[in-house]
Every structure is written in C-alpha cells, then in structure tokens.
C-alpha cells in the first residue's frame, strides 16, 4: 500500500511540474483575456517537458509596450484599457533566444473581442533595461518558441473565411545572429476543409 501511495504522489508532482513549464527551457504566462479565444497557431508552442525550467524575473509587459516608441498606436490603443476587470489581452513567454544570461521576453498582444494577434515582440535584457529586438505588427500574427528559435505564425484567410476559421498558416523561423533575428526557413500549411482538424499538407521553403 505504501508503494502505491508513493507512486500516486510522484505522478501528481510530475503532472504539476508539467503545467508550469514548457519544452526548450520556456516559461509561459497565459492570455489575460476572458473572451473566447480561437485556437493558438499550431506551430507556435513547443511540446511540454516536465524536466525543463527557466529562471526568470516577471516583467510588466503592458508597461514595457506602452513606453516603447517602436510599438504602434493601434497596439497601444488596445492596451489602454482592460478587456474585463483588470485583465489585458497579452501572452508573455520567457525563453533564451538571443544567448543572453537573462531570459528574453516574448510578448503577444491580441484583440479583446476575438483574440486575433495584432502584435508580436521580443525584448532582450540590456544594461539600461529591456531592448526591443524584434517586432511584427501585421495581423494576424503570433510569436512562439520552437527548439530554441523564434517562430512566427501568421494565419491566412480566403474570401469568406470567418475569423475563427482561417484557410491555413505561414510559419517563419528566425535565428539570432550578429545582434539581430534573421529568417532562415518558412513553410505554409493549408488546413483541411473536412472538419476533422487534419491539415492537407505543408509546403516548406527556405531562404
């Protein structure tokens, strides 16, 4: 009986550990929006790994964006007031993308109504605070981490597609080199129209 109890406790501990971290030493904070959220881009998040962790210091992502002159007016307007109560439509991920000792901060901003990504950013810790080293404000866009690389997903829509139901997606992968992110690979996926969630296939390409 004692052995069974210990096995049960170990299984629960492993499950809880897996909920706090994701693979590649990535730590994520979920979106604060309470509105219904469409499915996140399929390629933007790595496979969970209970053994991975990343030491990080939580940042005020909203304040970081609002004081950044490189962030567009439309994004700042979205962040001017909360969606509900004091909750804002922001996803924040901490991960090592640039090789710095401190984890980089990956931020995604979405609309309150339908959670469409309107801005994705990467901030790197410097001597005077956090520096914006990547931004994409061409919706719909979402930034994630895959195998230690920055991955940008842009869902594509055909004529008549609803916001919830894009036709496909473009995925671009970026590598940090010489103090900047450089795109080195991309592929496109057309979603299946059968309704079973199966993709029709991906078309890879490399620059």
PDB file of C-alpha atoms in Angstrom:
ATOM      1  CA  UNK A   1       0.000   0.000   0.000  1.00  0.00           C
ATOM      2  CA  UNK A   2       2.825   2.403   0.868  1.00  0.00           C
ATOM      3  CA  UNK A   3       4.414   1.818  -2.547  1.00  0.00           C
ATOM      4  CA  UNK A   4       1.130   2.565  -4.322  1.00  0.00           C
ATOM      5  CA  UNK A   5       0.660   5.797  -2.357  1.00  0.00           C
ATOM      6  CA  UNK A   6       4.187   6.979  -3.140  1.00  0.00           C
ATOM      7  CA  UNK A   7       3.674   6.239  -6.840  1.00  0.00           C
ATOM      8  CA  UNK A   8       0.467   8.272  -6.798  1.00  0.00           C
ATOM      9  CA  UNK A   9       2.171  11.246  -5.124  1.00  0.00           C
ATOM     10  CA  UNK A  10       5.023  11.108  -7.652  1.00  0.00           C
ATOM     11  CA  UNK A  11       2.565  11.072 -10.558  1.00  0.00           C
ATOM     12  CA  UNK A  12       0.731  14.143  -9.199  1.00  0.00           C
ATOM     13  CA  UNK A  13       4.009  16.013  -8.658  1.00  0.00           C
ATOM     14  CA  UNK A  14       5.095  15.230 -12.224  1.00  0.00           C
ATOM     15  CA  UNK A  15       1.758  16.484 -13.596  1.00  0.00           C
ATOM     16  CA  UNK A  16       2.017  19.763 -11.669  1.00  0.00           C
ATOM     17  CA  UNK A  17       5.591  20.294 -12.869  1.00  0.00           C
ATOM     18  CA  UNK A  18       4.495  19.796 -16.459  1.00  0.00           C
ATOM     19  CA  UNK A  19       1.849  22.539 -16.102  1.00  0.00           C
ATOM     20  CA  UNK A  20       4.379  25.204 -15.127  1.00  0.00           C
ATOM     21  CA  UNK A  21       6.992  24.872 -17.821  1.00  0.00           C
ATOM     22  CA  UNK A  22       7.204  24.017 -21.477  1.00  0.00           C
ATOM     23  CA  UNK A  23       9.996  22.476 -23.531  1.00  0.00           C
ATOM     24  CA  UNK A  24      13.243  24.159 -24.530  1.00  0.00           C
ATOM     25  CA  UNK A  25      13.507  25.927 -21.164  1.00  0.00           C
ATOM     26  CA  UNK A  26      10.437  28.034 -21.909  1.00  0.00           C
ATOM     27  CA  UNK A  27       8.087  29.517 -19.326  1.00  0.00           C
ATOM     28  CA  UNK A  28       4.750  30.996 -20.381  1.00  0.00           C
ATOM     29  CA  UNK A  29       2.045  33.136 -18.855  1.00  0.00           C
ATOM     30  CA  UNK A  30      -1.378  32.670 -20.401  1.00  0.00           C
ATOM     31  CA  UNK A  31      -3.505  35.312 -22.038  1.00  0.00           C
ATOM     32  CA  UNK A  32      -5.350  37.516 -19.602  1.00  0.00           C
ATOM     33  CA  UNK A  33      -8.375  37.935 -21.844  1.00  0.00           C
ATOM     34  CA  UNK A  34     -11.613  36.326 -20.615  1.00  0.00           C
ATOM     35  CA  UNK A  35     -13.268  36.401 -24.055  1.00  0.00           C
ATOM     36  CA  UNK A  36     -13.493  33.189 -26.129  1.00  0.00           C
ATOM     37  CA  UNK A  37     -10.072  32.536 -27.639  1.00  0.00           C
ATOM     38  CA  UNK A  38      -9.597  30.902 -31.058  1.00  0.00           C
ATOM     39  CA  UNK A  39      -7.103  28.040 -31.186  1.00  0.00           C
ATOM     40  CA  UNK A  40      -3.499  29.240 -30.950  1.00  0.00           C
ATOM     41  CA  UNK A  41      -1.337  28.796 -34.046  1.00  0.00           C
ATOM     42  CA  UNK A  42      -0.432  25.127 -34.192  1.00  0.00           C
ATOM     43  CA  UNK A  43       3.316  25.535 -34.617  1.00  0.00           C
ATOM     44  CA  UNK A  44       3.964  28.317 -32.103  1.00  0.00           C
ATOM     45  CA  UNK A  45       4.373  26.296 -28.884  1.00  0.00           C
ATOM     46  CA  UNK A  46       6.827  23.503 -28.086  1.00  0.00           C
ATOM     47  CA  UNK A  47       5.996  20.111 -26.593  1.00  0.00           C
ATOM     48  CA  UNK A  48       5.667  20.294 -22.768  1.00  0.00           C
ATOM     49  CA  UNK A  49       8.541  18.828 -20.796  1.00  0.00           C
ATOM     50  CA  UNK A  50       8.282  18.452 -17.005  1.00  0.00           C
ATOM     51  CA  UNK A  51      12.075  18.404 -16.628  1.00  0.00           C
ATOM     52  CA  UNK A  52      12.659  21.812 -18.280  1.00  0.00           C
ATOM     53  CA  UNK A  53      12.610  25.100 -16.390  1.00  0.00           C
ATOM     54  CA  UNK A  54      13.863  28.629 -16.830  1.00  0.00           C
ATOM     55  CA  UNK A  55      14.784  31.104 -14.109  1.00  0.00           C
ATOM     56  CA  UNK A  56      13.149  34.403 -14.909  1.00  0.00           C
ATOM     57  CA  UNK A  57      12.037  37.669 -13.369  1.00  0.00           C
ATOM     58  CA  UNK A  58       8.481  38.610 -14.253  1.00  0.00           C
ATOM     59  CA  UNK A  59       8.173  41.885 -16.169  1.00  0.00           C
ATOM     60  CA  UNK A  60       5.256  44.277 -16.590  1.00  0.00           C
ATOM     61  CA  UNK A  61       4.665  43.528 -20.282  1.00  0.00           C
ATOM     62  CA  UNK A  62       1.957  46.162 -20.685  1.00  0.00           C
ATOM     63  CA  UNK A  63       4.175  48.922 -19.270  1.00  0.00           C
ATOM     64  CA  UNK A  64       7.088  47.739 -21.412  1.00  0.00           C
ATOM     65  CA  UNK A  65       4.997  48.020 -24.582  1.00  0.00           C
ATOM     66  CA  UNK A  66       3.323  51.326 -23.734  1.00  0.00           C
ATOM     67  CA  UNK A  67       6.613  53.148 -23.152  1.00  0.00           C
ATOM     68  CA  UNK A  68       8.275  51.689 -26.264  1.00  0.00           C
ATOM     69  CA  UNK A  69       8.228  54.228 -29.135  1.00  0.00           C
ATOM     70  CA  UNK A  70       8.592  51.371 -31.631  1.00  0.00           C
ATOM     71  CA  UNK A  71       5.184  49.926 -30.688  1.00  0.00           C
ATOM     72  CA  UNK A  72       2.380  51.082 -32.966  1.00  0.00           C
ATOM     73  CA  UNK A  73      -0.528  53.299 -31.964  1.00  0.00           C
ATOM     74  CA  UNK A  74      -3.142  50.591 -32.616  1.00  0.00           C
ATOM     75  CA  UNK A  75      -1.457  48.186 -30.198  1.00  0.00           C
ATOM     76  CA  UNK A  76      -1.114  50.869 -27.541  1.00  0.00           C
ATOM     77  CA  UNK A  77      -4.787  51.726 -28.004  1.00  0.00           C
ATOM     78  CA  UNK A  78      -5.702  48.087 -27.347  1.00  0.00           C
ATOM     79  CA  UNK A  79      -3.661  48.199 -24.137  1.00  0.00           C
ATOM     80  CA  UNK A  80      -5.186  51.473 -22.937  1.00  0.00           C
ATOM     81  CA  UNK A  81      -7.966  49.712 -21.046  1.00  0.00           C
ATOM     82  CA  UNK A  82      -8.565  46.126 -19.902  1.00  0.00           C
ATOM     83  CA  UNK A  83     -10.835  43.658 -21.650  1.00  0.00           C
ATOM     84  CA  UNK A  84     -12.518  42.742 -18.363  1.00  0.00           C
ATOM     85  CA  UNK A  85     -11.791  43.982 -14.850  1.00  0.00           C
ATOM     86  CA  UNK A  86      -8.004  44.490 -14.858  1.00  0.00           C
ATOM     87  CA  UNK A  87      -7.202  41.786 -17.400  1.00  0.00           C
ATOM     88  CA  UNK A  88      -5.391  42.619 -20.660  1.00  0.00           C
ATOM     89  CA  UNK A  89      -5.093  40.504 -23.852  1.00  0.00           C
ATOM     90  CA  UNK A  90      -1.386  39.759 -23.502  1.00  0.00           C
ATOM     91  CA  UNK A  91       0.551  36.476 -23.651  1.00  0.00           C
ATOM     92  CA  UNK A  92       4.074  36.552 -22.209  1.00  0.00           C
ATOM     93  CA  UNK A  93       6.753  33.881 -22.668  1.00  0.00           C
ATOM     94  CA  UNK A  94      10.231  33.821 -21.104  1.00  0.00           C
ATOM     95  CA  UNK A  95      12.885  31.919 -23.045  1.00  0.00           C
ATOM     96  CA  UNK A  96      16.518  32.125 -24.138  1.00  0.00           C
ATOM     97  CA  UNK A  97      16.558  33.142 -27.798  1.00  0.00           C
ATOM     98  CA  UNK A  98      19.484  35.557 -28.034  1.00  0.00           C
ATOM     99  CA  UNK A  99      22.087  33.737 -25.953  1.00  0.00           C
ATOM    100  CA  UNK A 100      21.956  36.266 -23.144  1.00  0.00           C
ATOM    101  CA  UNK A 101      22.178  35.134 -19.498  1.00  0.00           C
ATOM    102  CA  UNK A 102      18.772  36.641 -18.719  1.00  0.00           C
ATOM    103  CA  UNK A 103      15.773  35.078 -20.498  1.00  0.00           C
ATOM    104  CA  UNK A 104      14.303  37.078 -23.348  1.00  0.00           C
ATOM    105  CA  UNK A 105      10.690  38.235 -23.136  1.00  0.00           C
ATOM    106  CA  UNK A 106       8.335  37.245 -25.972  1.00  0.00           C
ATOM    107  CA  UNK A 107       5.062  39.205 -25.934  1.00  0.00           C
ATOM    108  CA  UNK A 108       1.907  38.718 -27.987  1.00  0.00           C
ATOM    109  CA  UNK A 109      -0.921  41.261 -27.990  1.00  0.00           C
ATOM    110  CA  UNK A 110      -4.406  40.269 -29.164  1.00  0.00           C
ATOM    111  CA  UNK A 111      -7.770  41.907 -29.665  1.00  0.00           C
ATOM    112  CA  UNK A 112     -10.229  41.611 -26.790  1.00  0.00           C
ATOM    113  CA  UNK A 113     -13.176  40.573 -28.939  1.00  0.00           C
ATOM    114  CA  UNK A 114     -11.762  37.637 -30.878  1.00  0.00           C
ATOM    115  CA  UNK A 115      -8.140  37.222 -29.675  1.00  0.00           C
ATOM    116  CA  UNK A 116      -6.597  37.917 -33.079  1.00  0.00           C
ATOM    117  CA  UNK A 117      -2.866  38.606 -32.740  1.00  0.00           C
ATOM    118  CA  UNK A 118      -2.099  42.221 -33.639  1.00  0.00           C
ATOM    119  CA  UNK A 119       1.481  42.464 -32.415  1.00  0.00           C
ATOM    120  CA  UNK A 120       4.391  40.183 -31.508  1.00  0.00           C
ATOM    121  CA  UNK A 121       7.606  41.353 -29.865  1.00  0.00           C
ATOM    122  CA  UNK A 122      10.877  40.102 -28.398  1.00  0.00           C
ATOM    123  CA  UNK A 123      12.695  42.080 -25.713  1.00  0.00           C
ATOM    124  CA  UNK A 124      16.288  41.430 -24.668  1.00  0.00           C
ATOM    125  CA  UNK A 125      17.723  42.435 -21.297  1.00  0.00           C
ATOM    126  CA  UNK A 126      20.397  45.102 -21.574  1.00  0.00           C
ATOM    127  CA  UNK A 127      22.337  47.379 -19.291  1.00  0.00           C
ATOM    128  CA  UNK A 128      19.595  50.023 -19.353  1.00  0.00           C
ATOM    129  CA  UNK A 129      16.611  47.719 -19.252  1.00  0.00           C
ATOM    130  CA  UNK A 130      14.840  45.752 -21.958  1.00  0.00           C
ATOM    131  CA  UNK A 131      15.536  46.436 -25.629  1.00  0.00           C
ATOM    132  CA  UNK A 132      13.072  45.701 -28.441  1.00  0.00           C
ATOM    133  CA  UNK A 133      14.967  43.364 -30.817  1.00  0.00           C
ATOM    134  CA  UNK A 134      12.012  42.078 -32.843  1.00  0.00           C
ATOM    135  CA  UNK A 135       8.510  43.248 -33.693  1.00  0.00           C
ATOM    136  CA  UNK A 136       5.768  42.262 -36.118  1.00  0.00           C
ATOM    137  CA  UNK A 137       2.524  44.239 -36.227  1.00  0.00           C
ATOM    138  CA  UNK A 138       0.937  42.657 -39.293  1.00  0.00           C
ATOM    139  CA  UNK A 139      -2.116  40.743 -38.013  1.00  0.00           C
ATOM    140  CA  UNK A 140      -2.958  38.001 -37.560  1.00  0.00           C
ATOM    141  CA  UNK A 141       0.413  37.200 -36.008  1.00  0.00           C
ATOM    142  CA  UNK A 142       1.656  35.115 -33.079  1.00  0.00           C
ATOM    143  CA  UNK A 143       5.202  34.560 -31.767  1.00  0.00           C
ATOM    144  CA  UNK A 144       6.336  31.320 -30.153  1.00  0.00           C
ATOM    145  CA  UNK A 145       9.451  29.312 -29.385  1.00  0.00           C
ATOM    146  CA  UNK A 146      10.422  26.091 -31.127  1.00  0.00           C
ATOM    147  CA  UNK A 147      13.681  24.280 -30.317  1.00  0.00           C
ATOM    148  CA  UNK A 148      15.256  27.470 -29.005  1.00  0.00           C
ATOM    149  CA  UNK A 149      14.365  29.523 -32.089  1.00  0.00           C
ATOM    150  CA  UNK A 150      11.835  32.302 -32.605  1.00  0.00           C
ATOM    151  CA  UNK A 151       8.828  31.107 -34.592  1.00  0.00           C
ATOM    152  CA  UNK A 152       6.275  33.488 -36.101  1.00  0.00           C
ATOM    153  CA  UNK A 153       2.908  32.146 -37.201  1.00  0.00           C
ATOM    154  CA  UNK A 154       0.552  34.088 -39.446  1.00  0.00           C
ATOM    155  CA  UNK A 155      -2.837  32.561 -40.176  1.00  0.00           C
ATOM    156  CA  UNK A 156      -4.095  33.050 -43.733  1.00  0.00           C
ATOM    157  CA  UNK A 157      -7.667  33.656 -44.801  1.00  0.00           C
ATOM    158  CA  UNK A 158      -9.522  33.089 -48.032  1.00  0.00           C
ATOM    159  CA  UNK A 159     -12.520  35.014 -49.327  1.00  0.00           C
ATOM    160  CA  UNK A 160     -15.432  34.498 -46.975  1.00  0.00           C
ATOM    161  CA  UNK A 161     -13.412  32.901 -44.146  1.00  0.00           C
ATOM    162  CA  UNK A 162     -14.622  33.744 -40.645  1.00  0.00           C
ATOM    163  CA  UNK A 163     -12.124  34.990 -38.040  1.00  0.00           C
ATOM    164  CA  UNK A 164     -12.396  31.655 -36.242  1.00  0.00           C
ATOM    165  CA  UNK A 165     -11.694  29.604 -39.333  1.00  0.00           C
ATOM    166  CA  UNK A 166      -8.589  30.533 -41.358  1.00  0.00           C
ATOM    167  CA  UNK A 167      -7.682  28.725 -44.570  1.00  0.00           C
ATOM    168  CA  UNK A 168      -4.115  27.992 -43.498  1.00  0.00           C
ATOM    169  CA  UNK A 169      -0.983  29.382 -41.907  1.00  0.00           C
ATOM    170  CA  UNK A 170       2.504  30.612 -42.735  1.00  0.00           C
ATOM    171  CA  UNK A 171       5.274  29.794 -40.259  1.00  0.00           C
ATOM    172  CA  UNK A 172       8.609  31.634 -40.285  1.00  0.00           C
ATOM    173  CA  UNK A 173      11.596  30.569 -38.168  1.00  0.00           C
ATOM    174  CA  UNK A 174      14.225  33.079 -37.049  1.00  0.00           C
ATOM    175  CA  UNK A 175      17.726  32.565 -35.661  1.00  0.00           C
ATOM    176  CA  UNK A 176      19.626  35.126 -33.592  1.00  0.00           C
ATOM    177  CA  UNK A 177      22.926  36.072 -35.237  1.00  0.00           C
ATOM    178  CA  UNK A 178      25.048  39.220 -35.229  1.00  0.00           C
ATOM    179  CA  UNK A 179      22.724  41.059 -32.839  1.00  0.00           C
ATOM    180  CA  UNK A 180      19.541  40.511 -34.830  1.00  0.00           C
ATOM    181  CA  UNK A 181      16.986  37.903 -35.802  1.00  0.00           C
ATOM    182  CA  UNK A 182      17.320  36.531 -39.313  1.00  0.00           C
ATOM    183  CA  UNK A 183      14.669  34.427 -41.025  1.00  0.00           C
ATOM    184  CA  UNK A 184      16.139  31.169 -42.306  1.00  0.00           C
ATOM    185  CA  UNK A 185      13.130  28.950 -43.009  1.00  0.00           C
ATOM    186  CA  UNK A 186       9.407  29.116 -43.652  1.00  0.00           C
ATOM    187  CA  UNK A 187       6.561  26.865 -44.667  1.00  0.00           C
ATOM    188  CA  UNK A 188       2.877  27.136 -45.488  1.00  0.00           C
ATOM    189  CA  UNK A 189       0.086  24.801 -44.407  1.00  0.00           C
ATOM    190  CA  UNK A 190      -3.385  24.608 -45.967  1.00  0.00           C
ATOM    191  CA  UNK A 191      -5.967  23.469 -43.438  1.00  0.00           C
ATOM    192  CA  UNK A 192      -8.270  20.612 -44.272  1.00  0.00           C
ATOM    193  CA  UNK A 193     -11.877  21.536 -45.045  1.00  0.00           C
ATOM    194  CA  UNK A 194     -13.207  18.162 -43.893  1.00  0.00           C
ATOM    195  CA  UNK A 195     -13.845  19.449 -40.393  1.00  0.00           C
ATOM    196  CA  UNK A 196     -11.696  16.825 -38.654  1.00  0.00           C
ATOM    197  CA  UNK A 197      -8.797  19.218 -37.961  1.00  0.00           C
ATOM    198  CA  UNK A 198      -6.426  17.408 -40.323  1.00  0.00           C
ATOM    199  CA  UNK A 199      -4.112  19.553 -42.454  1.00  0.00           C
ATOM    200  CA  UNK A 200      -3.988  18.989 -46.195  1.00  0.00           C
ATOM    201  CA  UNK A 201      -0.226  19.346 -46.054  1.00  0.00           C
ATOM    202  CA  UNK A 202       2.640  21.761 -45.631  1.00  0.00           C
ATOM    203  CA  UNK A 203       4.799  23.345 -48.277  1.00  0.00           C
ATOM    204  CA  UNK A 204       8.276  24.091 -46.837  1.00  0.00           C
ATOM    205  CA  UNK A 205      10.639  26.695 -48.228  1.00  0.00           C
ATOM    206  CA  UNK A 206      13.979  28.081 -47.173  1.00  0.00           C
ATOM    207  CA  UNK A 207      15.582  31.401 -47.977  1.00  0.00           C
TER     208      UNK A 207
END
